[in-house]
Amino acid sequence: ESEEAITEVWAAMNNFYLIINAQIVFFMQAGFAMLEVGIISPKNAKSILFKNLLDMCTVALTWWMWGFGLAGNGASGQIVAEGSSFGDFGMGEGVTRGGSGRGGGLDWENSAAFLHSLVFATTTTTIMSGGVAERMKVEVYIFLSVILSSFVYSTVVSWGWGDDGFLKEMGFVDFAGSCVVHLVGGCAALVGAAMVGPRRNRFTDTGDVVSFKSTSLVLSSLGAMMLAFSWISFNGSSVLSTGGGNLELAAHAVTNTLLSLGGAGVTSVVIASLLQKGTYDLPNTINSILGGLVAVTAPCAFIDNWNAVLLGIISSMVSMGSSNFVMKTLRIDDPLDAFSVHGACGILGTIWTGLFAREDLLSMVGHTKGAGLFYTGNPELLLAQLAGCGVVIGFTTITIATSSVFFHLVMVAYKAARGSDEIVVDDIGDDDGAMYAEDESATTE
Amino acid sequence: ESEEAITEVWAAMNNFYLIINAQIVFFMQAGFAMLEVGIISPKNAKSILFKNLLDMCTVALTWWMWGFGLAGNGASGQIVAEGSSFGDFGMGEGVTRGGSGRGGGLDWENSAAFLHSLVFATTTTTIMSGGVAERMKVEVYIFLSVILSSFVYSTVVSWGWGDDGFLKEMGFVDFAGSCVVHLVGGCAALVGAAMVGPRRNRFTDTGDVVSFKSTSLVLSSLGAMMLAFSWISFNGSSVLSTGGGNLELAAHAVTNTLLSLGGAGVTSVVIASLLQKGTYDLPNTINSILGGLVAVTAPCAFIDNWNAVLLGIISSMVSMGSSNFVMKTLRIDDPLDAFSVHGACGILGTIWTGLFAREDLLSMVGHTKGAGLFYTGNPELLLAQLAGCGVVIGFTTITIATSSVFFHLVMVAYKAARGSDEIVVDDIGDDDGAMYAEDESATTE
Amino acid sequence: ESEEAITEVWAAMNNFYLIINAQIVFFMQAGFAMLEVGIISPKNAKSILFKNLLDMCTVALTWWMWGFGLAGNGASGQIVAEGSSFGDFGMGEGVTRGGSGRGGGLDWENSAAFLHSLVFATTTTTIMSGGVAERMKVEVYIFLSVILSSFVYSTVVSWGWGDDGFLKEMGFVDFAGSCVVHLVGGCAALVGAAMVGPRRNRFTDTGDVVSFKSTSLVLSSLGAMMLAFSWISFNGSSVLSTGGGNLELAAHAVTNTLLSLGGAGVTSVVIASLLQKGTYDLPNTINSILGGLVAVTAPCAFIDNWNAVLLGIISSMVSMGSSNFVMKTLRIDDPLDAFSVHGACGILGTIWTGLFAREDLLSMVGHTKGAGLFYTGNPELLLAQLAGCGVVIGFTTITIATSSVFFHLVMVAYKAARGSDEIVVDDIGDDDGAMYAEDESATTE
C-alpha cells in the first residue's frame, strides 16, 4: 500500500514538472516575437507579431489533430495507444482512468505529455518565422508552419526520439533538440529565406550588403533574455520525469546551458573587439548567446562543465562565421540569422555530442550505444550524430521546398482562375506599417 | 509512520504548487499593463501604468485585511478558522503549527491558500481598468478597485465557490472563474465605462465611431502572450491540490485552454478575411485569443478536447459581436473591449459548462449535481449556470454603480465644502502625457 | 525500503524547487534591464543592455570557476567537498553518484545548489549597473562585476550564510539577502557612482539638480513588475529545501513580501500627494515598491503580516529620503537610485529583523541566537544585524573602490605605454546612441 502511495506521488510530481516546464517553454513565443520584432523594420512589425500569434494557434490545433499522433512515443514520453494514427483528431476511446482500451492518440490523462510535446512543436515553427521575416504573406507562412510542425517535425521526432525510430536505433542521441528541434527550424528558415529572396535593396548591384535599421534593440534584448529564461525549461525538462536521479541530471543540464551561454557571450565580445577595435555589437552578442544555447541543447546533460564552456566559445565562432557565409557567399537574406543560430549551431551541438558525451551520463537516459569519440575512441556515436544531421537537413529541405512550390503552384492556378496574376511566395509583405502611434493607420479597430 | 511521511510530502507539494502558480498568475498584472498601454493613447500611458501598479498594492492590503476573510472557504481551499470575520486584519490567534485554536482569518501556515486567492482578486480588479482607461482619476479607480476586489469579488467567491455558498448549493460550477472572476471584472468595466462616458471625440455628431491611435501594438501583443502564459496557471492550478489525480485533470484543463485559444485565434482571422477581404486586424485577433481563454476558463477541466476547439470558435464570434454591439448600439466606449472579452465570453463559458460538462470529469472535483444538458438531457446544471450569471451581473452592476455614485457625491460635497466645483467621476484623465523621451515632461524625478 | 523511497522523493522535490526558482530569479536580469533602460537616456540604452547581457555571461563563468568555491557552504545549502578551493574551476573529482571522494567545488549532482547560488550572485552584480549607468565603459563594468560577484559577494556569503561564517556565528540572520545581496549591490553602486562622477549637466553651477528625460516609463514599469514577479522566488525559495514545513514558511515569506510591496506603494502615493498636491510620480512609486521588496527580503520569513505592512510603509520613506540625501546633500548622481533602493532599504530590512523577528519563526531555519528586540528585550540579535551592515558596507566600499583605482592605474599605465592619455574610469559612455529606428546607426549588423 505504501508503495502504491509513493507511485502516486511520483505521478503527480511528473505531471507538475511537465506542465510547468511546458508553460515556460510556451513563453518562448513571446521571446521570439520580441527578438524578431526588435530586429526587423518597424513597417513589418505588425506582420511578424501576427504570424507569431497565429502559428501558436494553428500549431495547437494541428498538433492535437495529427502531429502528436504522428510523433508517436517520441513525443515527451507519451504512452502511445494501440492504433493511434493520423487523423484521429486527438480523441482517445477510453476515458476511464487507467483503462487499457485506448484506441486513439490523446487520452485526457495523457495531457501533460501532450502539452510538453506541443510547445516543442510550436518553438520549431517559430524559428522559421525569423528566416522569412518581412517577405512572406501570412497565408503562406501559416501553411508552411502547419507542414513544418505537424508533418516534418513530428516525423523527425518519431525517427530521433521514438523507441522504434530508425535514428534512435542507430544510436543517435539528442537530449533536448539541437537537431530535432533547432536544425529542423533553422533549415526551414534557410529554405524559406532562399525562396522568398532578399529584402528589397538588401544587396547592392556590386554585391555589397546594405545594413537595415532595426525597430528597437531594447525589444530584441528583452526577447533574448526571455528566451534564455525559457531555455532553462527547454533543456532541463527534457529529462521528462522526476524520479531516478533525473532532476540531478536536469540541474546539470541547466548548469551547462548557462555555461555555454556565458562562453558564447564573452567570446562574441572578444571577437568583436579584436576585429573591430573596440566597438560593441549588440545584435551579434545576442545571436552568439542564442547560438550558445542552441549548441548546448543536444549535449547539455552529457558533457562536463568545462566542456560546455568550450562549446559556447566555439558556437560563437560558428554562428558568426555562418552568418557571414550565408549573407556574403550564399547571398541569402536571413534577417534574424535564424539558420546560423539554430541550424549551424544545431549541427555543432549534435556533432559535439558525438565527440564529448560521457558514457555514465548517457546511461542515465538509457542510452547504451556508444559515447563521445574523445573518451571512447569509438566513432559509433559520432557517425549516428552525423547521420542524424544529414537526414534532418535533407528531409526538412525537401519537404519545405516541395510544400512551398506546391502552395505556389496552387495559388498561381487559383489566381489564374480568378483572373489575377499576382504571385504569392515572393511577395514583399502586405503590411501597411501600422504599428506605432506616429502612423495614421495604427488604430484600435 | 510511513503514512505520515507521505502526508507531509503531499502537503509540501501542494504548497509548492499553489505558490508557484500564484506567482505566475501575479505576472498577469504585467500582462494586462502591456496589453492596455499598447492599445490606448500614449498620453494616458502613465496613468494606466500607475493604476495597474497601485491596484496591485491596494488589493494586497485590503484582501489581507478583510477580503480573504469575507471570501471564506471559497478562497483557494483555505481552511477557515472559527470566528473568521471582516476586520480581523488577517491575523490568526494561534501560531503554533497544527494548532486548532485559530481565532482569525489568516494563519501563517495557511499562506499558500491566501496567496493563490489574492492573485485571483488582483486579476479581477485589473480587468476593470481596461474599461475605464483614459478617463478615470486615480483616486476613483483605487476606490472602486478596493470595492470590487475586497467586497464584490470576495462575496461572489463565497457564493460560487464556498462550501455553503448558495450558488454552489444550487449546483453552480465554475472551474477557474469565467463567471466568478471574469464576468465580475467585465461587468465592472462596462458599468465604469458607461459612467465615465466616452473619450472625447470618440463618437461623431452623426453617431459614427472614430478610430483612435494606439501607442504600440508590439506592447499589446507582448501583453497578450504574457497573459496566455499566465493563464495556464490560472486554469491549471484551479484544481487547488496535487493529489488524487488532480494534476492529470490540470493537464487536461491546460490542454483545453490552449485548444480554445487556438480555435478562437484562427476563427478571428477567418472572419476578418471574410468580412474585410484580406486585411488582418491584430487587435481583433488579440481580443479573440483572450476571449477564447476567458470562455474556456469555466469548463476547461470538464469538457472534451474537440469541444474546447468549438468553444474557442464560438467565443471569437461572441467577442467580436459583443464589441460591435457595445460600441455601436449601446454606444459605450470600452477601449480595451473589457466587457466583450471578459464579460460576454465569461457568460458564454459559464453557460457552455451547463451544456457540455462531462459527468465523470465533474465528479473529479466533487461535483455531483447534474452535468451538461447535451449529455444528460437534464437542464439542472444549465439553470444553475444561468442563475450564476444573473446573480453576478446584477450584484456587480448594482454595487459598482452605487459605489461610484456614492464616491461621486462624497467628492462633490467635499469639493463644495472646499469651494471647488470640480466633478470627479466624469473627468478626462489627469495625465500630462509624460511617457516618452520626446515629451519634455518625462523626467526621472 | 519505504523510508528510502521517501528520501528519494524529497531529493527530487528539492531539486525541482531549487531549479525552477533559480530560473525565475534568473529572469531578474530581464527585469533590471527593462527598469534601467526605461529610466536612462535613450542614447545610453544600448550600453546598459550590453552590460546586462554581458554580466550574466561573465558571472556565470567566474561563479563557476571560483565564486561558488569561495562562497563555501554559505551558497544555497551546497554540500562542500573537502579541499574545495579557489581555482578548482568548478571541477569535482568524484562523479559517481553519492560518492564521498569529492575533491573539488562543483559535482554535477550538486548542480541545483550551484544554480540557485549563481542567480543570486548575478542579481547582486546587476544592481550595481544602475548606479553607474550612462557613464562607465563596458570594460570597467565587466571588471568590477567580476570582482563584485565572485570575490566580494562570495566572501560576504561565506561570512553571513556559511556555517562557520563569523557573522553567522555572531547570530546575524538575513533570510534572503537584504544585507548579503542588496546592500552589497547598493554599496557598490554608490561607490561606483561617486567614482565616475555625475552625468554631464546633472548639477547646475548653483548646485541645483537638473531632471533628465527618460527613455520610456512603460519599460520601467514593465521591469518593476517583472522584478516583483521574480522576487517571489527570490524570497520564497530562500528556505532552500521543501521538507519540514519549509514551504509553509516560504508561503508566509511571500505573503509578507507582497504586503510590504503593498504598504510601500500606497505610502509613496500618499506622500507624493501630500508633498506635491495631487500629481503622481511614477518613477517614485516604482522605486518605493522595489524598496519595499528589498527591505522585507531579510525579515520576510520571521515577522508578522501587520509588521510587513509597517515595514513597507517605512521603507517608502527611507528610499525617498535617501534618494534626496544622496542627490542633494552628497551630490552623487545615482540614476536608478540603486543605493537608496537596495542599500538604504537593505540596511532598514537588516535592522528591522533585529527588532521584530519572531523567535518561533527564526527557529524554523535553525536560528537560536536571539530574536527581535521588541519581543525579547534582548539586543543580541540587533547588535549582530548592525555588525552585519557595518561589515558589508566597509568591505564592499573598500574592495570596490580599491579595485576601481587599481583598474584605473593599470589602464593609465597601459595607455601611457601605448602613448594614449585617455583616462578610463571617469569617461562618459562610449555609446553612439544606436537604439532606435530613428537613429541612422541602429543597424542590424
GROMACS .gro file of N, CA and C in nm, chain A residues 158-242:
model
  255
  158SER      N    1   0.964   1.122  -3.438
  158SER     CA    2   0.946   0.977  -3.431
  158SER      C    3   1.074   0.904  -3.472
  159TRP      N    4   1.151   0.962  -3.565
  159TRP     CA    5   1.279   0.899  -3.605
  159TRP      C    6   1.386   0.911  -3.497
  160GLY      N    7   1.394   1.030  -3.437
  160GLY     CA    8   1.507   1.057  -3.348
  160GLY      C    9   1.480   1.026  -3.202
  161TRP      N   10   1.355   1.040  -3.160
  161TRP     CA   11   1.323   1.020  -3.019
  161TRP      C   12   1.232   0.901  -2.994
  162GLY      N   13   1.166   0.850  -3.098
  162GLY     CA   14   1.074   0.739  -3.077
  162GLY      C   15   1.147   0.608  -3.052
  163ASP      N   16   1.084   0.519  -2.977
  163ASP     CA   17   1.152   0.395  -2.939
  163ASP      C   18   1.193   0.310  -3.058
  164ASP      N   19   1.112   0.316  -3.164
  164ASP     CA   20   1.146   0.237  -3.283
  164ASP      C   21   1.206   0.325  -3.392
  165GLY      N   22   1.233   0.451  -3.357
  165GLY     CA   23   1.284   0.544  -3.457
  165GLY      C   24   1.414   0.495  -3.518
  166PHE      N   25   1.429   0.505  -3.650
  166PHE     CA   26   1.549   0.445  -3.710
  166PHE      C   27   1.676   0.519  -3.669
  167LEU      N   28   1.665   0.651  -3.646
  167LEU     CA   29   1.784   0.722  -3.598
  167LEU      C   30   1.819   0.677  -3.457
  168LYS      N   31   1.720   0.667  -3.373
  168LYS     CA   32   1.746   0.625  -3.236
  168LYS      C   33   1.805   0.485  -3.234
  169GLU      N   34   1.757   0.400  -3.320
  169GLU     CA   35   1.811   0.263  -3.324
  169GLU      C   36   1.956   0.261  -3.371
  170MET      N   37   1.992   0.359  -3.452
  170MET     CA   38   2.133   0.370  -3.495
  170MET      C   39   2.224   0.418  -3.382
  171GLY      N   40   2.164   0.470  -3.274
  171GLY     CA   41   2.243   0.521  -3.163
  171GLY      C   42   2.244   0.673  -3.153
  172PHE      N   43   2.170   0.738  -3.242
  172PHE     CA   44   2.159   0.884  -3.240
  172PHE      C   45   2.103   0.932  -3.107
  173VAL      N   46   2.161   1.039  -3.053
  173VAL     CA   47   2.112   1.091  -2.927
  173VAL      C   48   2.111   1.245  -2.932
  174ASP      N   49   2.003   1.303  -2.884
  174ASP     CA   50   1.986   1.449  -2.888
  174ASP      C   51   1.901   1.485  -2.767
  175PHE      N   52   1.966   1.533  -2.662
  175PHE     CA   53   1.896   1.545  -2.535
  175PHE      C   54   1.770   1.630  -2.545
  176ALA      N   55   1.786   1.757  -2.587
  176ALA     CA   56   1.669   1.845  -2.586
  176ALA      C   57   1.636   1.902  -2.722
  177GLY      N   58   1.715   1.867  -2.824
  177GLY     CA   59   1.672   1.905  -2.957
  177GLY      C   60   1.758   2.000  -3.040
  178SER      N   61   1.890   2.001  -3.023
  178SER     CA   62   1.974   2.079  -3.115
  178SER      C   63   1.943   2.040  -3.258
  179CYS      N   64   1.925   1.910  -3.278
  179CYS     CA   65   1.900   1.858  -3.413
  179CYS      C   66   1.749   1.848  -3.439
  180VAL      N   67   1.679   1.781  -3.350
  180VAL     CA   68   1.537   1.750  -3.374
  180VAL      C   69   1.451   1.877  -3.378
  181VAL      N   70   1.486   1.975  -3.296
  181VAL     CA   71   1.408   2.099  -3.295
  181VAL      C   72   1.477   2.210  -3.376
  182HIS      N   73   1.598   2.245  -3.335
  182HIS     CA   74   1.659   2.367  -3.389
  182HIS      C   75   1.708   2.351  -3.532
  183LEU      N   76   1.766   2.237  -3.563
  183LEU     CA   77   1.812   2.219  -3.701
  183LEU      C   78   1.692   2.213  -3.797
  184VAL      N   79   1.585   2.151  -3.753
  184VAL     CA   80   1.464   2.149  -3.837
  184VAL      C   81   1.415   2.293  -3.861
  185GLY      N   82   1.403   2.370  -3.753
  185GLY     CA   83   1.358   2.508  -3.768
  185GLY      C   84   1.455   2.593  -3.849
  186GLY      N   85   1.583   2.574  -3.823
  186GLY     CA   86   1.686   2.653  -3.892
  186GLY      C   87   1.691   2.622  -4.041
  187CYS      N   88   1.682   2.495  -4.077
  187CYS     CA   89   1.680   2.457  -4.219
  187CYS      C   90   1.558   2.515  -4.289
  188ALA      N   91   1.444   2.504  -4.224
  188ALA     CA   92   1.322   2.558  -4.283
  188ALA      C   93   1.336   2.708  -4.304
  189ALA      N   94   1.402   2.775  -4.210
  189ALA     CA   95   1.423   2.920  -4.223
  189ALA      C   96   1.511   2.950  -4.344
  190LEU      N   97   1.615   2.871  -4.362
  190LEU     CA   98   1.707   2.896  -4.474
  190LEU      C   99   1.639   2.870  -4.608
  191VAL      N  100   1.568   2.760  -4.616
  191VAL     CA  101   1.496   2.728  -4.740
  191VAL      C  102   1.394   2.838  -4.770
  192GLY      N  103   1.322   2.877  -4.666
  192GLY     CA  104   1.223   2.983  -4.683
  192GLY      C  105   1.287   3.114  -4.728
  193ALA      N  106   1.398   3.148  -4.663
  193ALA     CA  107   1.466   3.274  -4.696
  193ALA      C  108   1.516   3.272  -4.840
  194ALA      N  109   1.566   3.157  -4.883
  194ALA     CA  110   1.616   3.145  -5.020
  194ALA      C  111   1.500   3.159  -5.119
  195MET      N  112   1.386   3.101  -5.085
  195MET     CA  113   1.275   3.102  -5.179
  195MET      C  114   1.206   3.238  -5.190
  196VAL      N  115   1.195   3.310  -5.080
  196VAL     CA  116   1.130   3.442  -5.089
  196VAL      C  117   1.225   3.548  -5.143
  197GLY      N  118   1.355   3.515  -5.144
  197GLY     CA  119   1.451   3.611  -5.195
  197GLY      C  120   1.481   3.722  -5.096
  198PRO      N  121   1.585   3.801  -5.125
  198PRO     CA  122   1.626   3.904  -5.030
  198PRO      C  123   1.527   4.019  -5.023
  199ARG      N  124   1.532   4.091  -4.910
  199ARG     CA  125   1.451   4.212  -4.898
  199ARG      C  126   1.499   4.313  -5.002
  200ARG      N  127   1.410   4.398  -5.046
  200ARG     CA  128   1.444   4.499  -5.145
  200ARG      C  129   1.567   4.578  -5.103
  201ASN      N  130   1.658   4.597  -5.192
  201ASN     CA  131   1.778   4.677  -5.167
  201ASN      C  132   1.870   4.619  -5.061
  202ARG      N  133   1.853   4.491  -5.029
  202ARG     CA  134   1.941   4.431  -4.930
  202ARG      C  135   2.083   4.418  -4.985
  203PHE      N  136   2.091   4.385  -5.114
  203PHE     CA  137   2.222   4.373  -5.177
  203PHE      C  138   2.234   4.479  -5.286
  204THR      N  139   2.348   4.545  -5.294
  204THR     CA  140   2.369   4.644  -5.400
  204THR      C  141   2.403   4.573  -5.531
  205ASP      N  142   2.404   4.646  -5.640
  205ASP     CA  143   2.437   4.586  -5.768
  205ASP      C  144   2.578   4.528  -5.768
  206THR      N  145   2.665   4.593  -5.693
  206THR     CA  146   2.803   4.542  -5.686
  206THR      C  147   2.817   4.430  -5.584
  207GLY      N  148   2.708   4.393  -5.522
  207GLY     CA  149   2.712   4.276  -5.435
  207GLY      C  150   2.735   4.304  -5.288
  208ASP      N  151   2.741   4.432  -5.250
  208ASP     CA  152   2.760   4.460  -5.108
  208ASP      C  153   2.630   4.443  -5.031
  209VAL      N  154   2.644   4.419  -4.902
  209VAL     CA  155   2.528   4.405  -4.816
  209VAL      C  156   2.493   4.540  -4.755
  210VAL      N  157   2.369   4.579  -4.763
  210VAL     CA  158   2.325   4.705  -4.704
  210VAL      C  159   2.264   4.677  -4.567
  211SER      N  160   2.310   4.754  -4.469
  211SER     CA  161   2.253   4.737  -4.335
  211SER      C  162   2.117   4.802  -4.326
  212PHE      N  163   2.026   4.736  -4.257
  212PHE     CA  164   1.892   4.792  -4.239
  212PHE      C  165   1.876   4.841  -4.096
  213LYS      N  166   1.786   4.935  -4.083
  213LYS     CA  167   1.756   4.983  -3.949
  213LYS      C  168   1.670   4.880  -3.874
  214SER      N  169   1.693   4.873  -3.744
  214SER     CA  170   1.611   4.785  -3.659
  214SER      C  171   1.505   4.867  -3.590
  215THR      N  172   1.397   4.802  -3.553
  215THR     CA  173   1.292   4.871  -3.478
  215THR      C  174   1.342   4.914  -3.342
  216SER      N  175   1.395   4.821  -3.266
  216SER     CA  176   1.440   4.855  -3.132
  216SER      C  177   1.521   4.742  -3.073
  217LEU      N  178   1.648   4.773  -3.044
  217LEU     CA  179   1.730   4.670  -2.983
  217LEU      C  180   1.690   4.644  -2.838
  218VAL      N  181   1.613   4.735  -2.779
  218VAL     CA  182   1.559   4.708  -2.645
  218VAL      C  183   1.469   4.585  -2.651
  219LEU      N  184   1.382   4.583  -2.753
  219LEU     CA  185   1.291   4.469  -2.766
  219LEU      C  186   1.368   4.340  -2.794
  220SER      N  187   1.470   4.349  -2.880
  220SER     CA  188   1.548   4.229  -2.910
  220SER      C  189   1.620   4.177  -2.787
  221SER      N  190   1.675   4.269  -2.708
  221SER     CA  191   1.746   4.225  -2.587
  221SER      C  192   1.648   4.162  -2.490
  222LEU      N  193   1.532   4.225  -2.476
  222LEU     CA  194   1.429   4.166  -2.391
  222LEU      C  195   1.394   4.026  -2.440
  223GLY      N  196   1.374   4.013  -2.571
  223GLY     CA  197   1.341   3.882  -2.628
  223GLY      C  198   1.449   3.780  -2.599
  224ALA      N  199   1.575   3.818  -2.614
  224ALA     CA  200   1.684   3.724  -2.589
  224ALA      C  201   1.686   3.678  -2.444
  225MET      N  202   1.661   3.772  -2.353
  225MET     CA  203   1.661   3.736  -2.211
  225MET      C  204   1.541   3.646  -2.178
  226MET      N  205   1.427   3.675  -2.239
  226MET     CA  206   1.312   3.588  -2.219
  226MET      C  207   1.340   3.448  -2.272
  227LEU      N  208   1.407   3.441  -2.386
  227LEU     CA  209   1.440   3.309  -2.442
  227LEU      C  210   1.537   3.234  -2.351
  228ALA      N  211   1.637   3.305  -2.299
  228ALA     CA  212   1.733   3.239  -2.210
  228ALA      C  213   1.661   3.183  -2.088
  229PHE      N  214   1.568   3.262  -2.036
  229PHE     CA  215   1.486   3.218  -1.922
  229PHE      C  216   1.411   3.089  -1.958
  230SER      N  217   1.343   3.090  -2.071
  230SER     CA  218   1.263   2.974  -2.109
  230SER      C  219   1.350   2.854  -2.145
  231TRP      N  220   1.469   2.882  -2.197
  231TRP     CA  221   1.557   2.773  -2.241
  231TRP      C  222   1.594   2.681  -2.125
  232ILE      N  223   1.597   2.738  -2.006
  232ILE     CA  224   1.627   2.656  -1.888
  232ILE      C  225   1.524   2.545  -1.876
  233SER      N  226   1.398   2.576  -1.904
  233SER     CA  227   1.295   2.472  -1.905
  233SER      C  228   1.310   2.380  -2.026
  234PHE      N  229   1.342   2.439  -2.138
  234PHE     CA  230   1.357   2.362  -2.261
  234PHE      C  231   1.458   2.249  -2.240
  235ASN      N  232   1.573   2.285  -2.187
  235ASN     CA  233   1.679   2.185  -2.169
  235ASN      C  234   1.659   2.101  -2.044
  236GLY      N  235   1.627   2.168  -1.933
  236GLY     CA  236   1.614   2.092  -1.809
  236GLY      C  237   1.503   1.988  -1.815
  237SER      N  238   1.388   2.028  -1.867
  237SER     CA  239   1.273   1.938  -1.859
  237SER      C  240   1.280   1.824  -1.959
  238SER      N  241   1.384   1.821  -2.042
  238SER     CA  242   1.394   1.711  -2.136
  238SER      C  243   1.432   1.579  -2.070
  239VAL      N  244   1.451   1.582  -1.938
  239VAL     CA  245   1.463   1.452  -1.868
  239VAL      C  246   1.328   1.383  -1.863
  240LEU      N  247   1.220   1.458  -1.879
  240LEU     CA  248   1.083   1.409  -1.896
  240LEU      C  249   1.016   1.348  -1.773
  241SER      N  250   1.094   1.312  -1.673
  241SER     CA  251   1.030   1.268  -1.550
  241SER      C  252   1.122   1.300  -1.433
  242THR      N  253   1.067   1.289  -1.312
  242THR     CA  254   1.138   1.345  -1.197
  242THR      C  255   1.213   1.241  -1.113
   0.00000   0.00000   0.00000
